[in-house]
């Protein structure tokens, strides 16, 4: 259809007479603006509160919002504080530069509103915010007493070694479970964690519950009491006990527990401790799981711990008479001929569940029941009850000491991180630094030998370690090490580009 | 010279009055100031008739007329019709029309020679207009609006139309009407010009909200500054004859 071209004519502004294209009000923009002020009734200056310690702004009544100077969050916050802004349409908002020390924030807002007979007018106007300093509650509480904690978790395990705590430390680092702890203190048989908030302590305990079997109780102490509003201020203390059964412990189960688990031979070896305890009967290759509640109901202790492991020399290994795969681990039952290193003349012929890895000529670590003086009631009862006596020895694991000799003095391929812990000086310094060193060394060896243990923790590449050519050419079996694919490169924010995070999924 | 006035505090003087070259109609019920304004300008020259149409005061929008005649809607009562016939000069023919669109002032814009009509007006009405008013009738729209009587004010010397009229439309209308036209506003930016003012060849009356700019536009387009009642007939006739040849 033919449409005639329409050219817009021009009319004179009815106020000032300047020619302009016609609009709904038939007034030029300046006259319209002088006539109508759409910013009337909008707030132009307002006060906001800022906490200089943590950099937060107060949104009354109680929320503190963290925002950087001239950031998007600050802009949103400032606009939200303005009342009456819903009467006009906000088109644009931007910061006008002000000196940070002036304690003023200026924002230029562009708003649109309808005036007169349908003409839409757009106008910009500045809003000034006066910033006043005011410490937020948490900062003021912190200022008053920096060591103020509200909840503390006292983690204890009544055993003579600290292996569990080393392992827990790595787990906590990996999962960032103690990121909200105000303070961490190492004490004689455990670690104390201090939190600023009861819920933080609770979530920490939930995390612990998932990784080790624990039993805990909660107590509280009244700190202050506001009579008028009936608010009570407490300090909460959680006393957490980790079960004293560790890996590689020899346990003689009390008869009730043994029969409850289906007559599991009372002598069992603990193979794994996570949120439940896995125990294995070395004679029948049967395995059972005890979770925290079950364990703490009976509360038995181990008869022999890894301190009491003795080195054995393996002379002969017979064909395995039975095999089983239990909890992902393969075991083979076979008879072996062994003798203690210290007493090579005295040979024993025992059954062991390590038939799949032992070969003649190997060294193994095990418990010397024949020669040991075990201080355990259950063991005594069992010894008396059983006809042919207890097994002379129970082998636990293969010993790699010879291979380790070759590597002695050389740094490991991996390093670990540590939690920021304070040492407890007040107890007369019972902690012996050399003992700690040895224990840590043993822990690292443990990590090398057991890929299962490494599953949940992060190991980092040791920058000082170089693979030496000669070491790889030595004969056959070396000591077990952590394969390099499992190591994480530490994230270093430096000028030279590191290889970056070549973290690969560990498939177990 | 254009005069600013109000009817009962309302600036739409074109609603309450009708001004032509031969007579002036005003609504009843207003204050005496309203009439005084008209009388001071027009007293000796043309009769000023107070009336109502169909009992209403919005006479400016209901009737259409020029010096030759006056058309009133079918809602006009017989008394009003008689009153008008009595008061107006004999040369003016008063005719009542039966038309569905009864607001003739909104539908018809006319001067003494040419008229613009609403596009939906009856054929009969168009003939009556041509007959009674002695004009040539054109069906037109102004800036897309069909109420031509509301959106333009017309005299024999010029006219003002709706401000949003495009340049092409303005040219077309000007050619049809044979008078200079301008797009403008009245009463501080109001687009309803026909209702906001009323005009004849030598005076104009606008609402008191009209700004000085608008007033100057009115004065210039209707050539009111030099106008005298008597000079119109002589001068206009000459130019008229020229154009109609």
JSON list of C-alpha atoms in Angstrom, two decimals, chain A residues 4-18 22-27 35 117, chain B residues 162-169 182-185 188-191 210-214 216-217:
[
{"chain": "A", "resi": 4, "resn": "UNK", "atom": "CA", "xyz": [2.65, 9.04, 2.08]},
{"chain": "A", "resi": 5, "resn": "UNK", "atom": "CA", "xyz": [5.84, 10.02, 3.74]},
{"chain": "A", "resi": 6, "resn": "UNK", "atom": "CA", "xyz": [5.13, 11.94, 6.92]},
{"chain": "A", "resi": 7, "resn": "UNK", "atom": "CA", "xyz": [7.69, 14.51, 7.94]},
{"chain": "A", "resi": 8, "resn": "UNK", "atom": "CA", "xyz": [7.32, 15.76, 11.45]},
{"chain": "A", "resi": 9, "resn": "UNK", "atom": "CA", "xyz": [6.91, 19.49, 11.43]},
{"chain": "A", "resi": 10, "resn": "UNK", "atom": "CA", "xyz": [8.08, 21.76, 14.15]},
{"chain": "A", "resi": 11, "resn": "UNK", "atom": "CA", "xyz": [6.06, 23.82, 16.54]},
{"chain": "A", "resi": 12, "resn": "UNK", "atom": "CA", "xyz": [7.12, 26.52, 18.89]},
{"chain": "A", "resi": 13, "resn": "UNK", "atom": "CA", "xyz": [7.58, 25.62, 22.54]},
{"chain": "A", "resi": 14, "resn": "UNK", "atom": "CA", "xyz": [4.61, 27.17, 24.23]},
{"chain": "A", "resi": 15, "resn": "UNK", "atom": "CA", "xyz": [6.75, 28.71, 26.95]},
{"chain": "A", "resi": 16, "resn": "UNK", "atom": "CA", "xyz": [9.97, 29.86, 25.44]},
{"chain": "A", "resi": 17, "resn": "UNK", "atom": "CA", "xyz": [9.10, 29.91, 21.77]},
{"chain": "A", "resi": 18, "resn": "UNK", "atom": "CA", "xyz": [12.01, 27.84, 20.57]},
{"chain": "A", "resi": 22, "resn": "UNK", "atom": "CA", "xyz": [5.96, 18.39, 18.87]},
{"chain": "A", "resi": 23, "resn": "UNK", "atom": "CA", "xyz": [5.69, 16.20, 21.95]},
{"chain": "A", "resi": 24, "resn": "UNK", "atom": "CA", "xyz": [2.98, 15.24, 24.41]},
{"chain": "A", "resi": 25, "resn": "UNK", "atom": "CA", "xyz": [3.46, 18.34, 26.51]},
{"chain": "A", "resi": 26, "resn": "UNK", "atom": "CA", "xyz": [4.31, 20.67, 23.61]},
{"chain": "A", "resi": 27, "resn": "UNK", "atom": "CA", "xyz": [7.01, 22.21, 25.73]},
{"chain": "A", "resi": 35, "resn": "UNK", "atom": "CA", "xyz": [8.19, 23.24, 35.25]},
{"chain": "A", "resi": 117, "resn": "UNK", "atom": "CA", "xyz": [-0.33, 14.45, 29.71]},
{"chain": "B", "resi": 162, "resn": "UNK", "atom": "CA", "xyz": [-2.98, 20.19, 15.75]},
{"chain": "B", "resi": 163, "resn": "UNK", "atom": "CA", "xyz": [0.75, 20.40, 16.60]},
{"chain": "B", "resi": 164, "resn": "UNK", "atom": "CA", "xyz": [1.47, 16.85, 15.46]},
{"chain": "B", "resi": 165, "resn": "UNK", "atom": "CA", "xyz": [0.36, 17.53, 11.89]},
{"chain": "B", "resi": 166, "resn": "UNK", "atom": "CA", "xyz": [3.07, 16.52, 9.45]},
{"chain": "B", "resi": 167, "resn": "UNK", "atom": "CA", "xyz": [4.47, 18.93, 6.93]},
{"chain": "B", "resi": 168, "resn": "UNK", "atom": "CA", "xyz": [2.80, 17.17, 3.99]},
{"chain": "B", "resi": 169, "resn": "UNK", "atom": "CA", "xyz": [-0.59, 17.27, 5.67]},
{"chain": "B", "resi": 182, "resn": "UNK", "atom": "CA", "xyz": [0.51, 26.67, 11.14]},
{"chain": "B", "resi": 183, "resn": "UNK", "atom": "CA", "xyz": [0.77, 23.79, 13.59]},
{"chain": "B", "resi": 184, "resn": "UNK", "atom": "CA", "xyz": [0.60, 25.17, 17.08]},
{"chain": "B", "resi": 185, "resn": "UNK", "atom": "CA", "xyz": [-0.86, 24.90, 20.53]},
{"chain": "B", "resi": 188, "resn": "UNK", "atom": "CA", "xyz": [-0.09, 26.13, 27.51]},
{"chain": "B", "resi": 189, "resn": "UNK", "atom": "CA", "xyz": [0.50, 23.26, 25.17]},
{"chain": "B", "resi": 190, "resn": "UNK", "atom": "CA", "xyz": [-3.04, 21.96, 24.73]},
{"chain": "B", "resi": 191, "resn": "UNK", "atom": "CA", "xyz": [-3.57, 20.31, 21.37]},
{"chain": "B", "resi": 210, "resn": "UNK", "atom": "CA", "xyz": [-2.19, 30.70, 26.78]},
{"chain": "B", "resi": 211, "resn": "UNK", "atom": "CA", "xyz": [1.47, 31.67, 26.89]},
{"chain": "B", "resi": 212, "resn": "UNK", "atom": "CA", "xyz": [2.94, 34.71, 25.24]},
{"chain": "B", "resi": 213, "resn": "UNK", "atom": "CA", "xyz": [4.56, 32.56, 22.57]},
{"chain": "B", "resi": 214, "resn": "UNK", "atom": "CA", "xyz": [1.27, 30.99, 21.63]},
{"chain": "B", "resi": 216, "resn": "UNK", "atom": "CA", "xyz": [2.22, 35.72, 19.23]},
{"chain": "B", "resi": 217, "resn": "UNK", "atom": "CA", "xyz": [1.71, 32.74, 16.94]}
]
